[in-house]
Tab-separated table of C-alpha atoms in Angstrom:
chain	number	residue	atom	x	y	z
A	1	UNK	CA	0.003	-0.010	-0.012
A	2	UNK	CA	1.099	3.529	-0.792
A	3	UNK	CA	0.250	5.207	2.569
A	4	UNK	CA	0.676	8.943	2.687
A	5	UNK	CA	1.966	10.827	5.795
A	6	UNK	CA	-1.527	12.357	6.160
A	7	UNK	CA	-3.159	8.893	6.402
A	8	UNK	CA	-0.526	7.840	8.957
A	9	UNK	CA	-1.224	10.899	11.066
A	10	UNK	CA	-4.977	10.477	10.834
A	11	UNK	CA	-4.774	6.809	11.694
A	12	UNK	CA	-2.550	7.404	14.749
A	13	UNK	CA	-4.810	10.303	15.848
A	14	UNK	CA	-7.884	8.091	15.514
A	15	UNK	CA	-6.253	5.342	17.530
A	16	UNK	CA	-5.193	7.866	20.225
A	17	UNK	CA	-8.776	9.123	20.345
A	18	UNK	CA	-10.092	5.598	20.851
A	19	UNK	CA	-7.497	4.954	23.631
A	20	UNK	CA	-8.481	8.288	25.285
A	21	UNK	CA	-12.159	7.325	25.115
A	22	UNK	CA	-11.316	3.916	26.589
A	23	UNK	CA	-9.397	5.608	29.429
A	24	UNK	CA	-12.233	8.114	30.056
A	25	UNK	CA	-14.821	5.353	30.305
A	26	UNK	CA	-12.735	3.268	32.688
A	27	UNK	CA	-11.105	6.145	34.590
A	28	UNK	CA	-13.080	5.339	37.822
A	29	UNK	CA	-11.651	2.181	39.462
A	30	UNK	CA	-14.357	-0.503	39.605
A	31	UNK	CA	-14.871	-4.210	39.296
A	32	UNK	CA	-15.581	-4.999	35.612
A	33	UNK	CA	-18.652	-7.114	35.104
A	34	UNK	CA	-18.918	-9.788	32.405
A	35	UNK	CA	-21.616	-7.738	30.690
A	36	UNK	CA	-19.426	-4.655	30.489
A	37	UNK	CA	-16.462	-6.669	29.315
A	38	UNK	CA	-18.598	-8.434	26.715
A	39	UNK	CA	-20.087	-5.267	25.370
A	40	UNK	CA	-16.719	-3.520	24.895
A	41	UNK	CA	-15.111	-6.641	23.503
A	42	UNK	CA	-17.781	-6.631	20.766
A	43	UNK	CA	-17.254	-2.905	20.181
A	44	UNK	CA	-13.462	-3.383	19.664
A	45	UNK	CA	-14.022	-6.363	17.305
A	46	UNK	CA	-16.599	-4.397	15.284
A	47	UNK	CA	-14.195	-1.428	15.036
A	48	UNK	CA	-11.490	-3.767	13.724
A	49	UNK	CA	-13.865	-5.310	11.276
A	50	UNK	CA	-14.973	-1.861	10.049
A	51	UNK	CA	-11.372	-0.907	9.539
A	52	UNK	CA	-10.816	-4.048	7.523
A	53	UNK	CA	-13.919	-3.346	5.407
A	54	UNK	CA	-12.532	0.176	4.820
A	55	UNK	CA	-9.301	-1.304	3.557
A	56	UNK	CA	-11.355	-3.643	1.259
A	57	UNK	CA	-13.249	-0.696	-0.194
A	58	UNK	CA	-10.369	1.697	-0.647
A	59	UNK	CA	-7.323	-0.516	-1.093
A	60	UNK	CA	-8.676	-3.873	-2.373
A	61	UNK	CA	-8.959	-7.438	-1.210
A	62	UNK	CA	-5.244	-8.006	-0.868
A	63	UNK	CA	-4.569	-5.492	1.968
A	64	UNK	CA	-7.898	-6.305	3.619
A	65	UNK	CA	-7.058	-10.007	3.659
A	66	UNK	CA	-3.607	-9.306	5.058
A	67	UNK	CA	-5.169	-7.134	7.803
A	68	UNK	CA	-7.730	-9.745	8.882
A	69	UNK	CA	-5.121	-12.590	8.799
A	70	UNK	CA	-2.712	-10.430	10.889
A	71	UNK	CA	-5.461	-9.262	13.250
A	72	UNK	CA	-6.758	-12.789	13.933
A	73	UNK	CA	-3.214	-14.052	14.489
A	74	UNK	CA	-2.285	-11.258	16.888
A	75	UNK	CA	-5.614	-11.594	18.742
A	76	UNK	CA	-5.007	-15.280	19.189
A	77	UNK	CA	-1.508	-14.764	20.474
A	78	UNK	CA	-2.857	-12.111	22.788
A	79	UNK	CA	-5.291	-14.601	24.291
A	80	UNK	CA	-2.356	-16.911	25.056
A	81	UNK	CA	-0.590	-13.949	26.719
A	82	UNK	CA	-3.495	-13.524	29.064
A	83	UNK	CA	-2.340	-16.605	30.893
A	84	UNK	CA	0.714	-14.604	31.965
A	85	UNK	CA	-1.326	-11.570	32.836
A	86	UNK	CA	-3.425	-13.726	35.214
A	87	UNK	CA	-0.170	-14.885	36.903
A	88	UNK	CA	1.050	-11.303	37.164
A	89	UNK	CA	-2.259	-10.112	38.782
A	90	UNK	CA	-1.974	-12.952	41.277
A	91	UNK	CA	1.705	-12.384	41.953
A	92	UNK	CA	1.173	-8.738	42.930
A	93	UNK	CA	-2.280	-9.385	44.507
A	94	UNK	CA	-3.843	-6.534	42.432
A	95	UNK	CA	-7.263	-5.566	43.858
A	96	UNK	CA	-10.084	-6.316	41.444
A	97	UNK	CA	-11.133	-2.705	41.100
A	98	UNK	CA	-7.624	-1.662	39.976
A	99	UNK	CA	-7.052	-4.390	37.472
A	100	UNK	CA	-8.542	-2.526	34.494
A	101	UNK	CA	-6.290	0.507	35.174
A	102	UNK	CA	-3.258	-1.765	35.295
A	103	UNK	CA	-4.198	-3.403	31.965
A	104	UNK	CA	-4.937	-0.002	30.273
A	105	UNK	CA	-1.516	1.426	31.027
A	106	UNK	CA	0.161	-1.892	30.285
A	107	UNK	CA	-1.425	-2.038	26.845
A	108	UNK	CA	-0.541	1.627	26.191
A	109	UNK	CA	3.109	0.895	27.020
A	110	UNK	CA	3.004	-2.173	24.782
A	111	UNK	CA	1.562	-0.128	21.870
A	112	UNK	CA	4.361	2.384	22.010
A	113	UNK	CA	7.107	-0.183	22.275
A	114	UNK	CA	5.633	-2.319	19.531
A	115	UNK	CA	5.450	0.630	17.247
A	116	UNK	CA	9.225	0.897	17.690
A	117	UNK	CA	9.632	-2.822	16.988
A	118	UNK	CA	7.517	-2.576	13.858
A	119	UNK	CA	9.481	0.363	12.537
A	120	UNK	CA	12.763	-1.420	13.119
A	121	UNK	CA	11.448	-4.640	11.524
A	122	UNK	CA	10.197	-2.770	8.460
A	123	UNK	CA	13.525	-1.064	8.005
A	124	UNK	CA	15.477	-4.311	8.310
A	125	UNK	CA	13.226	-6.094	5.838
A	126	UNK	CA	13.502	-3.289	3.311
A	127	UNK	CA	17.326	-3.517	3.506
A	128	UNK	CA	17.949	-7.233	3.957
A	129	UNK	CA	15.571	-9.714	2.318
A	130	UNK	CA	17.444	-12.636	3.884
A	131	UNK	CA	16.060	-11.632	7.284
A	132	UNK	CA	13.012	-13.670	6.289
A	133	UNK	CA	15.092	-16.834	6.749
A	134	UNK	CA	15.773	-15.728	10.342
A	135	UNK	CA	12.157	-14.818	11.051
A	136	UNK	CA	11.027	-18.131	9.594
A	137	UNK	CA	13.511	-20.224	11.562
A	138	UNK	CA	12.721	-18.314	14.700
A	139	UNK	CA	8.927	-18.938	14.384
A	140	UNK	CA	9.427	-22.631	13.727
A	141	UNK	CA	11.660	-22.823	16.874
A	142	UNK	CA	9.067	-20.894	18.851
A	143	UNK	CA	6.353	-23.267	17.626
A	144	UNK	CA	8.400	-26.260	18.879
A	145	UNK	CA	9.023	-24.431	22.206
A	146	UNK	CA	5.286	-23.774	22.648
A	147	UNK	CA	4.549	-27.506	22.278
A	148	UNK	CA	7.162	-28.413	24.869
A	149	UNK	CA	5.748	-25.722	27.295
A	150	UNK	CA	2.179	-27.151	26.764
A	151	UNK	CA	3.326	-30.642	27.522
A	152	UNK	CA	5.119	-29.439	30.662
A	153	UNK	CA	2.045	-27.405	31.665
A	154	UNK	CA	4.239	-24.357	32.417
A	155	UNK	CA	1.187	-22.070	32.543
A	156	UNK	CA	0.767	-23.186	36.207
A	157	UNK	CA	4.144	-21.717	37.217
A	158	UNK	CA	4.444	-18.546	39.264
A	159	UNK	CA	5.406	-15.369	37.458
A	160	UNK	CA	9.050	-14.396	37.817
A	161	UNK	CA	10.112	-10.767	37.674
A	162	UNK	CA	12.480	-9.875	34.953
A	163	UNK	CA	15.853	-8.088	35.447
A	164	UNK	CA	14.508	-4.667	34.400
A	165	UNK	CA	11.708	-4.869	36.945
A	166	UNK	CA	13.998	-5.970	39.721
A	167	UNK	CA	16.457	-3.137	38.855
A	168	UNK	CA	13.632	-0.522	39.033
A	169	UNK	CA	12.470	-1.850	42.387
A	170	UNK	CA	16.038	-1.661	43.809
A	171	UNK	CA	16.482	1.834	42.414
A	172	UNK	CA	13.294	3.416	43.615
A	173	UNK	CA	12.018	1.064	46.325
A	174	UNK	CA	8.418	-0.224	46.515
A	175	UNK	CA	5.674	0.720	49.042
A	176	UNK	CA	4.307	-2.124	51.126
A	177	UNK	CA	0.682	-1.674	49.962
A	178	UNK	CA	-1.458	-0.151	47.230
A	179	UNK	CA	-2.361	3.564	47.479
A	180	UNK	CA	-5.361	3.757	45.176
A	181	UNK	CA	-4.147	4.424	41.595
A	182	UNK	CA	-1.119	6.412	42.675
A	183	UNK	CA	2.134	5.449	41.033
A	184	UNK	CA	4.553	7.141	43.460
A	185	UNK	CA	4.253	8.138	47.141
A	186	UNK	CA	6.436	9.740	49.726
A	187	UNK	CA	7.527	7.102	52.383
A	188	UNK	CA	9.955	8.011	55.181
A	189	UNK	CA	11.018	11.106	53.310
A	190	UNK	CA	11.757	9.131	50.086
A	191	UNK	CA	9.856	8.933	46.811
A	192	UNK	CA	9.051	5.236	46.173
A	193	UNK	CA	7.013	3.320	43.613
A	194	UNK	CA	3.700	1.794	44.502
A	195	UNK	CA	2.816	-1.822	43.670
A	196	UNK	CA	0.458	-0.270	41.044
A	197	UNK	CA	3.393	1.062	39.066
A	198	UNK	CA	5.340	-2.134	39.455
A	199	UNK	CA	2.544	-4.324	38.063
A	200	UNK	CA	2.047	-1.866	35.159
A	201	UNK	CA	5.708	-2.196	34.281
A	202	UNK	CA	5.440	-6.006	34.591
A	203	UNK	CA	2.544	-6.099	32.147
A	204	UNK	CA	4.221	-3.720	29.639
A	205	UNK	CA	7.651	-5.288	29.676
A	206	UNK	CA	6.257	-8.789	29.479
A	207	UNK	CA	4.242	-7.847	26.360
A	208	UNK	CA	7.526	-6.682	24.683
A	209	UNK	CA	8.786	-10.253	25.093
A	210	UNK	CA	5.605	-11.519	23.452
A	211	UNK	CA	6.342	-9.197	20.566
A	212	UNK	CA	9.435	-11.207	19.752
A	213	UNK	CA	7.269	-13.892	18.193
A	214	UNK	CA	4.115	-11.895	17.280
A	215	UNK	CA	5.932	-9.199	15.175
A	216	UNK	CA	7.786	-11.798	13.031
A	217	UNK	CA	4.565	-13.712	12.708
A	218	UNK	CA	2.570	-10.850	11.333
A	219	UNK	CA	5.486	-9.849	9.000
A	220	UNK	CA	5.053	-13.402	7.653
A	221	UNK	CA	1.561	-12.426	6.569
A	222	UNK	CA	2.178	-8.883	5.296
A	223	UNK	CA	5.205	-6.681	4.875
A	224	UNK	CA	3.219	-3.538	4.874
A	225	UNK	CA	4.147	-1.526	7.953
A	226	UNK	CA	0.748	0.235	7.984
A	227	UNK	CA	-1.186	-3.042	8.151
A	228	UNK	CA	1.226	-4.568	10.655
A	229	UNK	CA	0.792	-1.549	12.955
A	230	UNK	CA	-2.984	-1.308	12.711
A	231	UNK	CA	-3.484	-5.061	13.128
A	232	UNK	CA	-1.350	-5.019	16.279
A	233	UNK	CA	-3.130	-1.905	17.604
A	234	UNK	CA	-6.594	-3.269	17.219
A	235	UNK	CA	-5.580	-6.689	18.637
A	236	UNK	CA	-4.015	-5.046	21.709
A	237	UNK	CA	-6.665	-2.361	22.360
A	238	UNK	CA	-9.357	-4.859	23.067
A	239	UNK	CA	-7.116	-6.983	25.351
A	240	UNK	CA	-8.215	-5.302	28.574
A	241	UNK	CA	-11.872	-6.208	28.135
A	242	UNK	CA	-11.018	-9.625	26.820
A	243	UNK	CA	-9.098	-10.307	30.035
A	244	UNK	CA	-12.198	-9.797	32.185
A	245	UNK	CA	-14.487	-11.605	29.666
A	246	UNK	CA	-12.690	-14.864	29.311
A	247	UNK	CA	-10.483	-14.773	32.436
A	248	UNK	CA	-12.450	-17.720	33.891
A	249	UNK	CA	-12.406	-19.583	30.572
A	250	UNK	CA	-8.665	-19.476	29.999
A	251	UNK	CA	-8.043	-22.694	31.841
A	252	UNK	CA	-10.500	-24.442	29.587
A	253	UNK	CA	-8.512	-23.506	26.426
A	254	UNK	CA	-6.122	-26.415	27.111
A	255	UNK	CA	-5.139	-26.889	23.518
A	256	UNK	CA	-4.591	-23.246	22.638
A	257	UNK	CA	-0.751	-23.514	22.791
A	258	UNK	CA	-0.872	-26.426	20.408
A	259	UNK	CA	-3.064	-24.462	17.984
A	260	UNK	CA	-0.777	-21.447	18.185
A	261	UNK	CA	2.296	-23.597	17.606
A	262	UNK	CA	0.682	-24.937	14.469
A	263	UNK	CA	-0.046	-21.367	13.273
A	264	UNK	CA	3.456	-20.056	14.090
A	265	UNK	CA	5.048	-23.093	12.458
A	266	UNK	CA	2.827	-22.529	9.327
A	267	UNK	CA	3.844	-18.899	9.137
A	268	UNK	CA	7.483	-19.818	9.636
A	269	UNK	CA	7.371	-22.163	6.663
A	270	UNK	CA	5.605	-19.445	4.643
A	271	UNK	CA	8.352	-16.978	5.479
A	272	UNK	CA	11.054	-19.500	4.403
A	273	UNK	CA	9.331	-20.101	1.129
A	274	UNK	CA	8.935	-16.380	0.616
A	275	UNK	CA	12.687	-15.938	1.229
A	276	UNK	CA	13.548	-18.708	-1.235
A	277	UNK	CA	11.288	-17.068	-3.767
A	278	UNK	CA	13.013	-13.720	-3.217
A	279	UNK	CA	16.360	-15.422	-3.721
A	280	UNK	CA	15.302	-16.643	-7.163
A	281	UNK	CA	14.350	-20.243	-6.170
A	282	UNK	CA	11.190	-21.414	-7.846
A	283	UNK	CA	9.044	-22.589	-4.932
A	284	UNK	CA	5.339	-22.229	-4.373
A	285	UNK	CA	4.199	-19.354	-2.212
A	286	UNK	CA	1.290	-19.536	0.187
A	287	UNK	CA	-1.436	-17.022	-0.615
A	288	UNK	CA	-3.163	-14.751	1.915
A	289	UNK	CA	-6.636	-16.315	1.381
A	290	UNK	CA	-5.242	-19.749	2.119
A	291	UNK	CA	-3.317	-18.351	5.170
A	292	UNK	CA	-6.461	-16.731	6.508
A	293	UNK	CA	-8.547	-19.873	6.048
A	294	UNK	CA	-5.910	-22.042	7.653
A	295	UNK	CA	-5.515	-19.817	10.666
A	296	UNK	CA	-9.270	-19.671	11.251
A	297	UNK	CA	-9.621	-23.421	10.845
A	298	UNK	CA	-6.839	-24.214	13.293
A	299	UNK	CA	-8.315	-21.837	15.894
A	300	UNK	CA	-11.785	-23.277	15.449
A	301	UNK	CA	-10.528	-26.881	15.858
A	302	UNK	CA	-8.387	-25.879	18.830
A	303	UNK	CA	-11.329	-24.221	20.617
A	304	UNK	CA	-13.668	-27.187	20.016
A	305	UNK	CA	-11.152	-29.834	21.134
A	306	UNK	CA	-10.213	-27.650	24.189
A	307	UNK	CA	-13.782	-27.352	25.356
A	308	UNK	CA	-14.404	-31.085	24.773
A	309	UNK	CA	-11.285	-31.983	26.765
A	310	UNK	CA	-12.291	-29.613	29.611
A	311	UNK	CA	-15.773	-31.038	29.741
A	312	UNK	CA	-14.392	-34.558	29.877
A	313	UNK	CA	-11.910	-33.578	32.631
A	314	UNK	CA	-14.725	-31.924	34.644
A	315	UNK	CA	-16.903	-35.085	34.325
A	316	UNK	CA	-13.980	-37.243	35.566
A	317	UNK	CA	-13.361	-34.987	38.521
A	318	UNK	CA	-17.087	-34.993	39.319
A	319	UNK	CA	-17.137	-38.789	39.400
A	320	UNK	CA	-14.079	-38.846	41.652
A	321	UNK	CA	-15.742	-36.486	44.128
A	322	UNK	CA	-18.867	-38.573	44.176
A	323	UNK	CA	-16.745	-41.696	44.787
A	324	UNK	CA	-14.986	-39.981	47.741
A	325	UNK	CA	-18.324	-38.855	49.240
A	326	UNK	CA	-19.618	-42.418	49.089
């Protein structure tokens, strides 16, 4: 796509307006109900769909297909990331009424940092076409790692703070309790961070690590920086509401990691084939319509098998409890 500077400015301004509206609506700390989370999840999905339709009308089926494929992939990866968000909330014992504020700022930090990642990735791809080999190999390796983690059931582990977070805590110190939505307080004559700021940084920095596989994945579906950025933005901006909507259902998506590993492996192969094609080797390339259909099919099968497995496990546990009672 030939995207003008004006369109870039208007798009970023529009996204900033949506973020501001989201912040204004959720500015008062409160416990988010399933109804509220469901309503706003639908709103964000509809907005993403309308943006995709706009691309279809003004740019054609190619860019629109790339956007939807990228959006669905990023959204799926975001759902898997929610497992870690649940661990972070539990680790820092975030009060329910403050969780939406934490997620809002965490997502905002992630958007800014991912924009930097996307700009860097686009510049590298424009200069070095062989980077597709690296991206492809990395995604295939990540897919294999996801399978290993799923088998080891590592989602049940406790969240461990990264080095950056520990360094910030040592530098500024951390208050012993939450002080509303304040980020800093004066304690014993010293300015220290509150647990609210610590958990925001944990969410934001953790999402940067997630970008290490999601950014190469979407570049495997489209090399257009505009589509990469907007697909990431729409996928992330609905993440807060999605957290509250499916928080209780996450444990039932037992096969999600397997589905995502298949998708990442598929995109990795697609990137390698594209790199070979760019190098002059005559190999078949995977089209966007096929990629979109494959991704949707894998997610559908993963969801169905996950729910079936969860229902079967619940039935087994129910029979065990009845046996114990007897």
